């Protein structure tokens, strides 16, 4: 048991961290915004917090707060022009932002350019990760059913119709964009103090897509979806590694191939995400029953 | 609330959808807008509700110019609407659709919900109760929990009316509220409109059901090719030669 924990503690930590990132994407997805800016915000949060603890010897809680606040503040002026865009255009504009952030840090000597910062003090504990995920999840869960929660759902479903009921689209979309930036920044700060290092190459386009995939595979109809997606897809490669060992298969490309197949199957057969799996199974059983 | 249109025009490229439309909707009355297909009725409603801006002219609601304001600002002044091509939030249930409509009037601080205060739970219960009562009023209480996209066409129209009413508007715009309904259902909607107006809400009604318009409206504006060709009581409008020509063609 102890060796199991020792082996898989870091997998568990990354499941939580990725859960937080999936929730940051959920913030914008839940009101119908396809934003891919969160890898950039995460990068900013990671560097802001790491510079504070490493260079200024600031206390960790302060660094965490800065990790969330700095990207959130930057999201305000960015959100005003960018959120006028919709769908794929918003996605492209936010990809551009992410690349801008990455290139900025690659060229910034203060944070050692492409090398980034290393030997950051390790302050992030599993408990802190659990607490962060719990707090953000609680927030989203309570948002649902509130006046603002209904406004967000309405914007996701039909923005023009929502606006004729007095819902200001720009205001809520901006608020959720900023919230998503804060959550991504917090995740960045937590990760920096977990892995000892931050480098710009870790926050590229691939990272932004990963977050989106976790959220969508998990399902975005409920807050549990993005969490489930991140947990599942983070644990899956490790589970397959263990399974491969058990049947005597060498790890490597085969494992990632199986990983991809499972991902494809989820997207094909559960279009509403993993979180909708029980409902999908029930519907399937009902159909079976009706046929016989 | 009084609504006044002063020379409202709107063109889409070369198409002149509205040309100098002027009329007044008196407070607490049902005001019909009729006209052949393509006369500009829906464009007019879109301009009043802020979905579209006019190319020229003024829209004045309760003494305040609202042309050029975005829809959510117009709604905040107490004007809500339904759509000719029903626009419910499909993934939400009927009662959730109506709850969205309460946005203008619901005062629910998120802080209380985050602190799990009992007042927040109570507020949510009251809001849901109000939404259910409205669905009851439009006659679909039993289907309140149904996903709105699964409802029949007529039921969807009724949910949309309940949603617009849940914002407690002072002016309600209805774009063909009885389209797709049978005569019994339509007269039910007629009764509802009369009740709403008698509570002091002005209603602007676009409708092809002539009997309903004649029964309900205190005043009717007739549009044809984007122009107001008649404006008056239903009785006066129905014998107006210009109206008869527009609908039936000129006598040869």
Short mmCIF file of C-alpha atoms in Angstrom, two decimals:
data_model
loop_
_atom_site.label_atom_id
_atom_site.label_comp_id
_atom_site.label_asym_id
_atom_site.label_seq_id
_atom_site.Cartn_x
_atom_site.Cartn_y
_atom_site.Cartn_z
CA UNK A 1 0.00 0.00 0.00
CA UNK A 2 2.75 2.38 0.97
CA UNK A 3 4.69 1.71 -2.19
CA UNK A 4 1.52 2.16 -4.22
CA UNK A 5 1.04 5.60 -2.68
CA UNK A 6 4.68 6.48 -3.24
CA UNK A 7 4.45 5.46 -6.89
CA UNK A 8 1.14 7.06 -7.64
CA UNK A 9 1.17 10.15 -5.39
CA UNK A 10 2.41 12.28 -8.25
CA UNK A 11 -0.22 10.89 -10.62
CA UNK A 12 -2.84 11.85 -8.07
CA UNK A 13 -1.35 15.34 -7.77
CA UNK A 14 -1.43 15.83 -11.52
CA UNK A 15 -5.00 14.60 -11.70
CA UNK A 16 -5.95 17.36 -9.28
CA UNK A 17 -3.89 19.98 -11.05
CA UNK A 18 -5.35 19.05 -14.41
CA UNK A 19 -8.81 19.07 -12.83
CA UNK A 20 -8.22 22.67 -11.86
CA UNK A 21 -7.15 23.49 -15.42
CA UNK A 22 -10.20 21.77 -16.88
CA UNK A 23 -12.35 23.87 -14.55
CA UNK A 24 -10.62 27.02 -15.80
CA UNK A 25 -11.74 26.15 -19.33
CA UNK A 26 -15.20 25.28 -18.02
CA UNK A 27 -15.54 28.86 -16.77
CA UNK A 28 -15.65 30.13 -20.34
CA UNK A 29 -17.29 27.07 -21.93
CA UNK A 30 -20.25 27.23 -19.55
CA UNK A 31 -21.34 30.53 -21.09
CA UNK A 32 -20.61 29.44 -24.64
CA UNK A 33 -17.10 30.85 -25.10
CA UNK A 34 -14.45 28.71 -26.77
CA UNK A 35 -11.33 30.31 -25.31
CA UNK A 36 -7.86 28.76 -25.60
CA UNK A 37 -6.12 31.50 -23.64
CA UNK A 38 -5.76 29.56 -20.42
CA UNK A 39 -2.33 28.04 -21.12
CA UNK A 40 -1.11 31.62 -21.48
CA UNK A 41 -2.77 32.69 -18.24
CA UNK A 42 -1.34 29.63 -16.53
CA UNK A 43 2.12 30.60 -17.75
CA UNK A 44 1.73 34.13 -16.40
CA UNK A 45 0.50 32.82 -13.05
CA UNK A 46 3.37 30.35 -12.82
CA UNK A 47 6.06 32.94 -13.55
CA UNK A 48 4.47 35.62 -11.35
CA UNK A 49 4.35 33.33 -8.33
CA UNK A 50 7.76 31.74 -8.92
CA UNK A 51 9.46 35.12 -9.25
CA UNK A 52 7.86 36.18 -5.97
CA UNK A 53 8.91 33.16 -3.92
CA UNK A 54 12.31 32.67 -5.54
CA UNK A 55 13.52 36.22 -6.17
CA UNK A 56 11.63 38.18 -3.52
CA UNK A 57 11.35 35.42 -0.90
CA UNK A 58 7.68 36.29 -0.62
CA UNK A 59 5.47 34.02 1.51
CA UNK A 60 3.81 31.24 -0.49
CA UNK A 61 0.17 32.32 0.10
CA UNK A 62 1.02 35.77 -1.29
CA UNK A 63 2.67 34.17 -4.33
CA UNK A 64 -0.40 32.01 -4.90
CA UNK A 65 -2.67 35.05 -4.70
CA UNK A 66 -0.47 36.88 -7.19
CA UNK A 67 -0.48 33.81 -9.43
CA UNK A 68 -4.26 34.09 -9.67
CA UNK A 69 -4.57 37.89 -9.65
CA UNK A 70 -1.95 38.90 -12.22
CA UNK A 71 -3.49 36.87 -15.09
CA UNK A 72 -6.99 37.92 -13.96
CA UNK A 73 -6.06 41.59 -14.20
CA UNK A 74 -4.52 41.05 -17.63
CA UNK A 75 -7.66 39.22 -18.73
CA UNK A 76 -9.78 42.36 -18.26
CA UNK A 77 -8.26 44.53 -21.03
CA UNK A 78 -7.75 41.43 -23.20
CA UNK A 79 -11.34 40.31 -22.73
CA UNK A 80 -12.97 43.55 -23.86
CA UNK A 81 -11.92 43.34 -27.51
CA UNK A 82 -11.52 39.58 -27.73
CA UNK A 83 -14.93 38.58 -26.37
CA UNK A 84 -16.66 40.37 -29.23
CA UNK A 85 -15.52 37.40 -31.29
CA UNK A 86 -17.42 34.16 -31.43
CA UNK A 87 -16.75 30.48 -31.89
CA UNK A 88 -13.72 29.62 -33.95
CA UNK A 89 -12.64 33.27 -34.26
CA UNK A 90 -12.41 33.61 -30.50
CA UNK A 91 -10.46 30.34 -30.41
CA UNK A 92 -7.95 31.65 -32.95
CA UNK A 93 -7.54 35.02 -31.22
CA UNK A 94 -6.93 33.34 -27.87
CA UNK A 95 -4.43 30.89 -29.40
CA UNK A 96 -2.62 34.01 -30.64
CA UNK A 97 -2.59 35.40 -27.12
CA UNK A 98 -1.17 32.16 -25.75
CA UNK A 99 1.65 32.20 -28.29
CA UNK A 100 2.35 35.85 -27.48
CA UNK A 101 2.78 35.01 -23.81
CA UNK A 102 5.05 32.08 -24.57
CA UNK A 103 7.25 34.09 -26.94
CA UNK A 104 7.39 36.94 -24.45
CA UNK A 105 8.82 34.69 -21.74
CA UNK A 106 11.20 32.99 -24.20
CA UNK A 107 12.69 36.42 -24.85
CA UNK A 108 12.61 37.82 -21.32
CA UNK A 109 16.07 37.62 -19.79
CA UNK A 110 14.80 38.35 -16.29
CA UNK A 111 13.21 34.89 -16.16
CA UNK A 112 16.12 33.22 -18.02
CA UNK A 113 14.39 33.17 -21.41
CA UNK A 114 13.63 29.73 -22.80
CA UNK A 115 15.31 28.00 -19.87
CA UNK A 116 12.89 29.49 -17.39
CA UNK A 117 13.17 29.29 -13.64
CA UNK A 118 14.47 26.25 -11.83
CA UNK A 119 14.89 25.23 -8.20
CA UNK A 120 11.67 26.87 -7.17
CA UNK A 121 10.89 25.97 -3.55
CA UNK A 122 8.42 23.09 -3.30
CA UNK A 123 5.46 24.35 -1.29
CA UNK A 124 2.49 22.73 -3.03
CA UNK A 125 1.07 19.82 -1.05
CA UNK A 126 -1.52 17.28 -2.07
CA UNK A 127 -3.80 18.70 0.59
CA UNK A 128 -3.50 22.19 -0.91
CA UNK A 129 -4.37 20.79 -4.35
CA UNK A 130 -7.39 18.98 -2.95
CA UNK A 131 -8.50 22.15 -1.18
CA UNK A 132 -8.12 24.28 -4.33
CA UNK A 133 -10.08 21.86 -6.49
CA UNK A 134 -12.74 21.57 -3.79
CA UNK A 135 -13.08 25.34 -3.45
CA UNK A 136 -13.41 25.97 -7.18
CA UNK A 137 -15.83 23.07 -7.61
CA UNK A 138 -17.93 24.33 -4.71
CA UNK A 139 -18.06 27.77 -6.30
CA UNK A 140 -19.30 26.44 -9.63
CA UNK A 141 -21.78 24.12 -7.95
CA UNK A 142 -23.32 27.01 -6.01
CA UNK A 143 -23.31 29.20 -9.11
CA UNK A 144 -25.67 26.73 -10.75
CA UNK A 145 -29.25 27.61 -9.95
CA UNK A 146 -28.38 31.16 -8.96
CA UNK A 147 -29.52 34.18 -10.93
CA UNK A 148 -26.07 34.49 -12.49
CA UNK A 149 -25.92 30.74 -13.13
CA UNK A 150 -29.13 30.87 -15.15
CA UNK A 151 -27.84 33.90 -17.04
CA UNK A 152 -24.70 31.96 -18.02
CA UNK A 153 -26.67 28.95 -19.19
CA UNK A 154 -28.94 31.21 -21.21
CA UNK A 155 -25.93 32.85 -22.87
CA UNK A 156 -24.54 29.44 -23.77
CA UNK A 157 -27.86 28.36 -25.29
CA UNK A 158 -28.92 31.49 -27.18
CA UNK A 159 -27.13 34.77 -26.61
CA UNK A 160 -29.47 37.11 -28.54
CA UNK A 161 -32.54 35.66 -26.82
CA UNK A 162 -30.81 35.97 -23.43
CA UNK A 163 -30.06 39.62 -24.04
CA UNK A 164 -33.73 40.39 -24.69
CA UNK A 165 -34.39 39.22 -21.13
CA UNK A 166 -32.04 41.82 -19.68
CA UNK A 167 -28.87 39.73 -19.53
CA UNK A 168 -25.81 41.75 -20.51
CA UNK A 169 -23.70 39.32 -22.57
CA UNK A 170 -20.45 41.30 -22.45
CA UNK A 171 -20.52 41.63 -18.67
CA UNK A 172 -21.01 37.96 -17.88
CA UNK A 173 -18.71 36.72 -20.59
CA UNK A 174 -15.95 39.03 -19.39
CA UNK A 175 -16.48 37.98 -15.77
CA UNK A 176 -16.14 34.31 -16.67
CA UNK A 177 -13.12 34.96 -18.89
CA UNK A 178 -11.43 36.70 -15.96
CA UNK A 179 -12.44 33.93 -13.57
CA UNK A 180 -11.03 31.32 -15.96
CA UNK A 181 -7.77 33.29 -16.10
CA UNK A 182 -7.59 33.40 -12.29
CA UNK A 183 -8.15 29.64 -11.95
CA UNK A 184 -5.59 28.87 -14.68
CA UNK A 185 -3.10 31.24 -13.03
CA UNK A 186 -3.65 29.57 -9.66
CA UNK A 187 -3.04 26.19 -11.26
CA UNK A 188 0.15 27.56 -12.81
CA UNK A 189 1.37 28.82 -9.44
CA UNK A 190 0.56 25.50 -7.78
CA UNK A 191 2.34 23.55 -10.50
CA UNK A 192 5.44 25.75 -10.37
CA UNK A 193 5.78 25.03 -6.65
CA UNK A 194 5.15 21.33 -7.21
CA UNK A 195 7.58 20.60 -10.03
CA UNK A 196 10.30 23.11 -8.97
CA UNK A 197 10.46 24.62 -12.43
CA UNK A 198 8.71 26.80 -14.98
CA UNK A 199 9.73 27.06 -18.61
CA UNK A 200 7.81 28.81 -21.40
CA UNK A 201 7.84 25.65 -23.54
CA UNK A 202 5.49 23.99 -21.04
CA UNK A 203 2.63 26.37 -21.84
CA UNK A 204 2.22 26.08 -25.60
CA UNK A 205 -0.75 25.37 -27.81
CA UNK A 206 -0.74 21.68 -26.86
CA UNK A 207 -1.37 22.52 -23.24
CA UNK A 208 -4.35 24.73 -24.13
CA UNK A 209 -5.82 21.93 -26.24
CA UNK A 210 -5.26 19.36 -23.46
CA UNK A 211 -7.36 21.46 -21.07
CA UNK A 212 -10.13 21.80 -23.61
CA UNK A 213 -10.10 18.05 -24.31
CA UNK A 214 -10.36 17.23 -20.59
CA UNK A 215 -13.36 19.52 -20.22
CA UNK A 216 -15.15 18.33 -23.35
CA UNK A 217 -14.47 14.62 -22.85
CA UNK A 218 -15.75 14.95 -19.28
CA UNK A 219 -18.79 16.92 -20.39
CA UNK A 220 -19.60 20.57 -19.87
CA UNK A 221 -23.22 20.30 -18.81
CA UNK A 222 -22.17 20.03 -15.15
CA UNK A 223 -19.18 21.06 -13.09
CA UNK A 224 -18.37 17.41 -12.41
CA UNK A 225 -17.72 16.82 -16.11
CA UNK A 226 -14.44 18.71 -16.55
CA UNK A 227 -13.14 17.21 -13.29
CA UNK A 228 -14.04 13.70 -14.35
CA UNK A 229 -12.49 14.26 -17.78
CA UNK A 230 -9.23 15.53 -16.33
CA UNK A 231 -9.03 12.74 -13.74
CA UNK A 232 -9.82 10.05 -16.30
CA UNK A 233 -7.49 11.23 -19.03
CA UNK A 234 -4.62 11.91 -16.62
CA UNK A 235 -4.92 8.52 -14.95
CA UNK A 236 -5.55 6.56 -18.15
CA UNK A 237 -1.97 6.45 -19.51
CA UNK A 238 -0.71 5.36 -16.07
CA UNK A 239 -3.42 2.72 -15.78
CA UNK A 240 -2.48 1.44 -19.23
CA UNK A 241 1.18 1.33 -18.22
CA UNK A 242 0.26 -0.89 -15.26
CA UNK A 243 -2.01 -3.00 -17.45
CA UNK A 244 0.74 -3.37 -20.05
CA UNK A 245 3.15 -4.59 -17.39
CA UNK A 246 0.58 -7.09 -16.15
CA UNK A 247 0.16 -8.71 -19.58
CA UNK A 248 3.85 -8.43 -20.39
CA UNK A 249 3.60 -5.77 -23.10
CA UNK A 250 6.33 -3.23 -23.48
CA UNK A 251 5.27 0.32 -22.71
CA UNK A 252 5.68 2.94 -25.37
CA UNK A 253 3.86 3.85 -28.56
CA UNK A 254 1.35 1.02 -28.19
CA UNK A 255 0.20 2.40 -24.87
CA UNK A 256 -0.41 5.86 -26.30
CA UNK A 257 -2.22 4.30 -29.25
CA UNK A 258 -4.63 2.52 -26.93
CA UNK A 259 -4.98 5.75 -25.01
CA UNK A 260 -6.01 7.50 -28.22
CA UNK A 261 -8.51 4.76 -29.10
CA UNK A 262 -10.21 5.05 -25.73
CA UNK A 263 -10.38 8.83 -26.15
CA UNK A 264 -11.91 8.42 -29.58
CA UNK A 265 -14.46 5.93 -28.25
CA UNK A 266 -15.55 8.34 -25.52
CA UNK A 267 -16.01 11.19 -27.98
CA UNK A 268 -17.91 8.97 -30.44
CA UNK A 269 -20.20 7.19 -28.02
CA UNK A 270 -20.62 9.79 -25.30
CA UNK A 271 -21.05 13.11 -27.11
CA UNK A 272 -22.22 14.73 -23.88
CA UNK A 273 -19.13 13.57 -22.04
CA UNK A 274 -18.24 11.01 -19.41
CA UNK A 275 -20.52 12.73 -16.95
CA UNK A 276 -23.46 11.74 -19.15
CA UNK A 277 -22.43 8.07 -19.21
CA UNK A 278 -25.05 6.85 -16.68
CA UNK A 279 -27.84 8.55 -18.64
CA UNK A 280 -26.50 7.12 -21.92
CA UNK A 281 -26.38 3.61 -20.46
CA UNK A 282 -29.92 3.96 -19.09
CA UNK A 283 -31.16 5.09 -22.51
CA UNK A 284 -29.40 2.13 -24.15
CA UNK A 285 -30.98 -0.32 -21.70
CA UNK A 286 -34.40 1.22 -22.27
CA UNK A 287 -34.02 0.76 -26.00
CA UNK A 288 -32.92 -2.85 -25.52
CA UNK A 289 -35.93 -3.50 -23.36
CA UNK A 290 -38.28 -1.84 -25.84
CA UNK A 291 -36.95 -4.05 -28.62
CA UNK A 292 -37.54 -7.34 -26.78
CA UNK B 1 -45.82 52.30 -20.46
CA UNK B 2 -46.30 54.41 -23.60
CA UNK B 3 -44.35 53.46 -26.69
CA UNK B 4 -43.94 55.94 -29.50
CA UNK B 5 -42.43 55.37 -32.92
CA UNK B 6 -41.48 58.43 -34.92
CA UNK B 7 -40.61 57.95 -38.57
CA UNK B 8 -38.80 54.65 -38.08
CA UNK B 9 -37.07 53.38 -41.23
CA UNK B 10 -34.82 50.44 -41.81
CA UNK B 11 -33.24 49.11 -44.94
CA UNK B 12 -31.30 45.92 -45.59
CA UNK B 13 -29.13 46.72 -48.56
CA UNK B 14 -31.49 47.69 -51.34
CA UNK B 15 -34.54 46.39 -49.49
CA UNK B 16 -36.52 49.04 -47.65
CA UNK B 17 -38.06 46.91 -44.89
CA UNK B 18 -39.60 49.85 -43.02
CA UNK B 19 -40.26 53.34 -44.25
CA UNK B 20 -41.21 56.15 -41.90
CA UNK B 21 -43.34 54.08 -39.54
CA UNK B 22 -45.00 56.20 -36.85
CA UNK B 23 -47.59 55.19 -34.28
CA UNK B 24 -48.20 55.21 -30.55
CA UNK B 25 -48.99 52.36 -28.15
CA UNK B 26 -50.98 53.68 -25.20
CA UNK B 27 -50.25 52.29 -21.72
CA UNK B 28 -52.24 49.25 -20.68
CA UNK B 29 -53.69 48.58 -24.13
CA UNK B 30 -53.30 45.74 -26.58
CA UNK B 31 -52.01 47.16 -29.82
CA UNK B 32 -52.17 44.95 -32.89
CA UNK B 33 -49.76 45.07 -35.78
CA UNK B 34 -51.00 43.31 -38.87
CA UNK B 35 -50.06 43.18 -42.50
CA UNK B 36 -49.31 40.73 -45.28
CA UNK B 37 -46.16 38.57 -45.10
CA UNK B 38 -43.02 40.62 -45.61
CA UNK B 39 -44.74 43.86 -44.58
CA UNK B 40 -42.03 44.59 -41.98
CA UNK B 41 -43.81 43.52 -38.79
CA UNK B 42 -41.00 41.45 -37.34
CA UNK B 43 -38.39 44.05 -38.37
CA UNK B 44 -40.46 46.56 -36.43
CA UNK B 45 -40.46 44.34 -33.34
CA UNK B 46 -36.73 43.79 -33.66
CA UNK B 47 -36.17 47.54 -33.75
CA UNK B 48 -38.41 48.20 -30.74
CA UNK B 49 -36.66 45.51 -28.67
CA UNK B 50 -33.17 46.69 -29.63
CA UNK B 51 -32.25 43.55 -31.59
CA UNK B 52 -31.86 45.82 -34.64
CA UNK B 53 -31.12 49.52 -34.85
CA UNK B 54 -33.27 51.72 -37.11
CA UNK B 55 -31.64 53.35 -40.13
CA UNK B 56 -33.46 56.53 -39.09
CA UNK B 57 -36.26 57.61 -36.80
CA UNK B 58 -36.86 57.46 -33.07
CA UNK B 59 -38.29 54.91 -30.66
CA UNK B 60 -39.45 56.41 -27.36
CA UNK B 61 -40.41 54.22 -24.42
CA UNK B 62 -41.93 55.91 -21.36
CA UNK B 63 -40.49 59.27 -22.46
CA UNK B 64 -37.02 57.88 -23.07
CA UNK B 65 -35.34 57.29 -26.41
CA UNK B 66 -34.40 53.64 -26.73
CA UNK B 67 -33.38 53.33 -30.37
CA UNK B 68 -29.75 52.29 -30.56
CA UNK B 69 -29.75 50.80 -27.04
CA UNK B 70 -28.66 47.16 -26.88
CA UNK B 71 -31.44 44.63 -26.13
CA UNK B 72 -30.42 44.04 -22.50
CA UNK B 73 -30.71 47.76 -21.73
CA UNK B 74 -34.12 47.92 -23.37
CA UNK B 75 -35.20 44.86 -21.38
CA UNK B 76 -33.96 46.49 -18.19
CA UNK B 77 -36.44 49.33 -18.83
CA UNK B 78 -39.26 46.81 -18.72
CA UNK B 79 -39.72 45.61 -22.27
CA UNK B 80 -39.62 41.90 -23.09
CA UNK B 81 -40.66 39.91 -26.12
CA UNK B 82 -41.29 36.57 -27.72
CA UNK B 83 -40.00 35.47 -31.10
CA UNK B 84 -41.86 34.40 -34.22
CA UNK B 85 -39.44 31.48 -34.62
CA UNK B 86 -39.52 30.46 -30.93
CA UNK B 87 -36.17 30.95 -29.19
CA UNK B 88 -36.23 28.99 -25.98
CA UNK B 89 -33.03 27.74 -24.37
CA UNK B 90 -33.30 24.19 -25.69
CA UNK B 91 -31.19 22.34 -23.13
CA UNK B 92 -33.04 23.94 -20.21
CA UNK B 93 -36.33 22.69 -18.83
CA UNK B 94 -39.50 24.74 -19.15
CA UNK B 95 -39.26 26.00 -15.59
CA UNK B 96 -35.56 26.85 -16.00
CA UNK B 97 -36.40 28.90 -19.08
CA UNK B 98 -38.87 30.89 -17.01
CA UNK B 99 -36.27 31.26 -14.23
CA UNK B 100 -33.88 32.85 -16.73
CA UNK B 101 -36.62 35.35 -17.47
CA UNK B 102 -36.56 36.49 -13.86
CA UNK B 103 -33.10 37.96 -14.38
CA UNK B 104 -34.45 41.51 -14.39
CA UNK B 105 -36.40 41.16 -11.16
CA UNK B 106 -34.59 38.51 -9.14
CA UNK B 107 -32.29 39.94 -6.49
CA UNK B 108 -30.14 37.09 -5.31
CA UNK B 109 -26.66 37.85 -4.02
CA UNK B 110 -24.29 35.04 -4.92
CA UNK B 111 -22.52 35.53 -1.59
CA UNK B 112 -25.49 34.15 0.33
CA UNK B 113 -25.47 31.05 -1.84
CA UNK B 114 -21.74 30.56 -1.39
CA UNK B 115 -22.16 30.84 2.38
CA UNK B 116 -24.99 28.30 2.20
CA UNK B 117 -27.29 30.75 4.00
CA UNK B 118 -30.86 29.55 4.45
CA UNK B 119 -32.06 32.85 2.95
CA UNK B 120 -30.49 31.84 -0.36
CA UNK B 121 -32.26 28.48 -0.39
CA UNK B 122 -35.52 30.24 0.46
CA UNK B 123 -35.02 32.78 -2.30
CA UNK B 124 -34.39 30.04 -4.83
CA UNK B 125 -37.52 28.20 -3.72
CA UNK B 126 -39.59 31.36 -4.06
CA UNK B 127 -38.16 32.04 -7.51
CA UNK B 128 -38.94 28.50 -8.63
CA UNK B 129 -42.42 28.82 -7.12
CA UNK B 130 -43.06 32.00 -9.11
CA UNK B 131 -41.83 30.31 -12.28
CA UNK B 132 -44.13 27.33 -11.71
CA UNK B 133 -47.08 29.61 -11.04
CA UNK B 134 -46.49 31.31 -14.37
CA UNK B 135 -46.30 27.97 -16.18
CA UNK B 136 -49.54 27.07 -14.46
CA UNK B 137 -51.06 30.29 -15.74
CA UNK B 138 -50.14 29.50 -19.35
CA UNK B 139 -51.44 25.97 -18.82
CA UNK B 140 -48.41 23.69 -18.80
CA UNK B 141 -47.78 22.97 -15.14
CA UNK B 142 -47.44 19.19 -15.70
CA UNK B 143 -44.66 19.65 -18.22
CA UNK B 144 -42.59 22.12 -16.18
CA UNK B 145 -39.63 19.76 -15.80
CA UNK B 146 -39.60 18.68 -19.43
CA UNK B 147 -36.60 19.71 -21.53
CA UNK B 148 -38.01 22.62 -23.53
CA UNK B 149 -36.86 21.25 -26.89
CA UNK B 150 -39.04 18.17 -26.26
CA UNK B 151 -42.23 20.22 -25.87
CA UNK B 152 -44.80 20.59 -28.60
CA UNK B 153 -44.77 23.71 -30.73
CA UNK B 154 -47.76 25.24 -28.97
CA UNK B 155 -46.31 24.47 -25.54
CA UNK B 156 -42.99 26.04 -26.52
CA UNK B 157 -44.85 29.22 -27.46
CA UNK B 158 -46.52 29.23 -24.07
CA UNK B 159 -43.23 28.73 -22.24
CA UNK B 160 -41.84 31.65 -24.20
CA UNK B 161 -44.76 33.85 -23.14
CA UNK B 162 -44.26 32.76 -19.52
CA UNK B 163 -40.56 33.52 -19.82
CA UNK B 164 -41.25 37.02 -21.15
CA UNK B 165 -43.84 37.62 -18.40
CA UNK B 166 -41.50 36.43 -15.65
CA UNK B 167 -39.39 39.55 -16.24
CA UNK B 168 -42.46 41.50 -15.06
CA UNK B 169 -42.44 43.72 -18.13
CA UNK B 170 -44.37 46.95 -18.52
CA UNK B 171 -44.46 46.45 -22.26
CA UNK B 172 -44.73 43.00 -23.80
CA UNK B 173 -44.08 42.31 -27.49
CA UNK B 174 -45.64 39.13 -28.84
CA UNK B 175 -44.68 37.95 -32.32
CA UNK B 176 -47.40 35.58 -33.54
CA UNK B 177 -48.06 34.00 -30.13
CA UNK B 178 -50.78 31.66 -31.40
CA UNK B 179 -49.05 30.40 -34.55
CA UNK B 180 -49.29 26.61 -34.64
CA UNK B 181 -52.04 26.45 -32.01
CA UNK B 182 -55.54 25.10 -32.40
CA UNK B 183 -58.52 27.47 -31.87
CA UNK B 184 -59.03 26.39 -28.24
CA UNK B 185 -55.39 26.94 -27.35
CA UNK B 186 -55.38 30.24 -29.23
CA UNK B 187 -58.36 31.56 -27.31
CA UNK B 188 -56.58 30.55 -24.09
CA UNK B 189 -53.65 32.72 -25.10
CA UNK B 190 -56.14 35.48 -25.96
CA UNK B 191 -57.56 35.35 -22.45
CA UNK B 192 -54.07 35.49 -21.00
CA UNK B 193 -53.19 38.55 -23.10
CA UNK B 194 -56.34 40.30 -21.92
CA UNK B 195 -55.45 39.55 -18.28
CA UNK B 196 -51.91 40.83 -18.77
CA UNK B 197 -53.17 44.08 -20.30
CA UNK B 198 -55.77 44.59 -17.59
CA UNK B 199 -52.93 44.42 -15.07
CA UNK B 200 -51.56 47.56 -16.72
CA UNK B 201 -49.01 46.04 -19.09
CA UNK B 202 -48.99 47.38 -22.64
CA UNK B 203 -49.00 44.61 -25.22
CA UNK B 204 -47.89 44.86 -28.83
CA UNK B 205 -49.30 41.92 -30.73
CA UNK B 206 -48.31 40.69 -34.15
CA UNK B 207 -50.89 38.14 -35.20
CA UNK B 208 -52.41 36.59 -38.30
CA UNK B 209 -55.44 35.30 -36.42
CA UNK B 210 -57.85 38.08 -37.42
CA UNK B 211 -60.53 37.16 -34.93
CA UNK B 212 -58.03 37.33 -32.07
CA UNK B 213 -56.82 40.74 -33.23
CA UNK B 214 -60.37 42.08 -33.54
CA UNK B 215 -61.30 40.70 -30.10
CA UNK B 216 -58.27 41.85 -28.17
CA UNK B 217 -56.87 45.00 -29.66
CA UNK B 218 -57.98 48.50 -28.82
CA UNK B 219 -55.94 49.78 -31.71
CA UNK B 220 -54.47 48.24 -34.82
CA UNK B 221 -51.66 49.41 -37.06
CA UNK B 222 -51.56 47.96 -40.56
CA UNK B 223 -48.26 47.69 -42.42
CA UNK B 224 -47.72 46.99 -46.07
CA UNK B 225 -44.34 47.07 -47.82
CA UNK B 226 -42.81 48.76 -44.77
CA UNK B 227 -45.31 51.61 -44.61
CA UNK B 228 -48.12 52.25 -42.17
CA UNK B 229 -51.22 52.18 -44.37
CA UNK B 230 -53.81 52.38 -41.61
CA UNK B 231 -53.93 52.98 -37.87
CA UNK B 232 -57.09 52.99 -35.77
CA UNK B 233 -59.68 50.88 -33.99
CA UNK B 234 -60.12 47.33 -35.30
CA UNK B 235 -63.55 48.22 -36.67
CA UNK B 236 -62.29 51.26 -38.55
CA UNK B 237 -59.23 49.44 -39.90
CA UNK B 238 -61.19 46.45 -41.14
CA UNK B 239 -63.29 48.60 -43.50
CA UNK B 240 -60.39 50.82 -44.60
CA UNK B 241 -60.12 50.59 -48.40
CA UNK B 242 -56.30 50.69 -48.30
CA UNK B 243 -56.27 47.68 -45.97
CA UNK B 244 -58.71 45.73 -48.10
CA UNK B 245 -56.60 46.47 -51.17
CA UNK B 246 -53.44 45.34 -49.41
CA UNK B 247 -54.94 42.02 -48.38
CA UNK B 248 -57.22 41.23 -51.30
CA UNK B 249 -55.82 43.28 -54.17
CA UNK B 250 -57.46 46.24 -55.92
CA UNK B 251 -60.89 45.93 -57.53
CA UNK B 252 -60.64 45.90 -61.28
#
